[in-house]
Structure formats: C-alpha cells, structure tokens
Amino acid sequence: MQRIDFDLDREHVELNHLLKLVGLADSGGQGKAIVASGDVTVDGVVELRKTAKIRAGQIVRVGDAEIRVLGVEG
C-alpha cells in the first residue's frame, strides 16, 4: 500500500482537489471522475461527494493508496 501524508494548511480541502494535490489525479475533473467511480473511501466509508470537505485527521483511500491528512500541528 502506498502511504501519502498530506499537510493541510487550512480548515479543509475538497476531496477532488486533494486527489489532484497528492498526484493521484491529473486534474480536478479527473479527481471528480475518480470519486464518482465509487473507488474512494473516507474513514472507511465510500464517499461519492466530489467536493466533500476533508479535514485534518481523516484518512482517504483510493485503490492501494492511503492519504493521511495532517493538520499544521502534525
């Protein structure tokens, strides 16, 4: 499994943008398509909202990649 730590520098990031920022999607549009496919989970639950607000402490999984969203304090 590929583990990615993402340092969040604000209150939240939209899910489709997160996928772009960590390099799992080439664009926000591709990020939306990945979410719509049903292959994304947030904290173990399938997430279909493309612009779901992802906050520090959450874990996003896409395929074999796990994104740990960290706050500015770590």
PDB file of C-alpha atoms in Angstrom, residues 38-68:
ATOM      1  CA  GLY A  38     -17.050   4.762  -6.058  1.00  0.00           C
ATOM      2  CA  ASP A  39     -13.395   3.837  -5.523  1.00  0.00           C
ATOM      3  CA  VAL A  40     -12.761   6.437  -2.792  1.00  0.00           C
ATOM      4  CA  THR A  41     -13.323   5.930   0.923  1.00  0.00           C
ATOM      5  CA  VAL A  42     -13.033   8.495   3.700  1.00  0.00           C
ATOM      6  CA  ASP A  43     -12.508   6.995   7.142  1.00  0.00           C
ATOM      7  CA  GLY A  44     -13.606   3.618   5.770  1.00  0.00           C
ATOM      8  CA  VAL A  45     -16.879   4.800   4.193  1.00  0.00           C
ATOM      9  CA  VAL A  46     -17.402   5.125   0.427  1.00  0.00           C
ATOM     10  CA  GLU A  47     -17.564   8.846  -0.433  1.00  0.00           C
ATOM     11  CA  LEU A  48     -19.404   9.924  -3.578  1.00  0.00           C
ATOM     12  CA  ARG A  49     -19.495  13.676  -2.899  1.00  0.00           C
ATOM     13  CA  LYS A  50     -16.828  15.094  -5.190  1.00  0.00           C
ATOM     14  CA  THR A  51     -16.382  18.256  -3.146  1.00  0.00           C
ATOM     15  CA  ALA A  52     -16.639  16.653   0.302  1.00  0.00           C
ATOM     16  CA  LYS A  53     -14.706  18.712   2.849  1.00  0.00           C
ATOM     17  CA  ILE A  54     -11.702  16.721   4.035  1.00  0.00           C
ATOM     18  CA  ARG A  55     -10.240  17.841   7.336  1.00  0.00           C
ATOM     19  CA  ALA A  56      -7.118  17.062   9.354  1.00  0.00           C
ATOM     20  CA  GLY A  57      -7.213  13.625  10.960  1.00  0.00           C
ATOM     21  CA  GLN A  58      -9.146  11.931   8.166  1.00  0.00           C
ATOM     22  CA  ILE A  59      -7.865   9.028   6.077  1.00  0.00           C
ATOM     23  CA  VAL A  60      -8.719   8.835   2.383  1.00  0.00           C
ATOM     24  CA  ARG A  61      -8.165   5.603   0.434  1.00  0.00           C
ATOM     25  CA  VAL A  62      -8.097   5.259  -3.337  1.00  0.00           C
ATOM     26  CA  GLY A  63      -7.160   1.843  -4.704  1.00  0.00           C
ATOM     27  CA  ASP A  64      -3.894   0.895  -2.995  1.00  0.00           C
ATOM     28  CA  ALA A  65      -3.114   4.464  -1.865  1.00  0.00           C
ATOM     29  CA  GLU A  66      -3.820   5.767   1.626  1.00  0.00           C
ATOM     30  CA  ILE A  67      -3.751   9.527   2.223  1.00  0.00           C
ATOM     31  CA  ARG A  68      -3.373  10.658   5.822  1.00  0.00           C
TER      32      ARG A  68
END
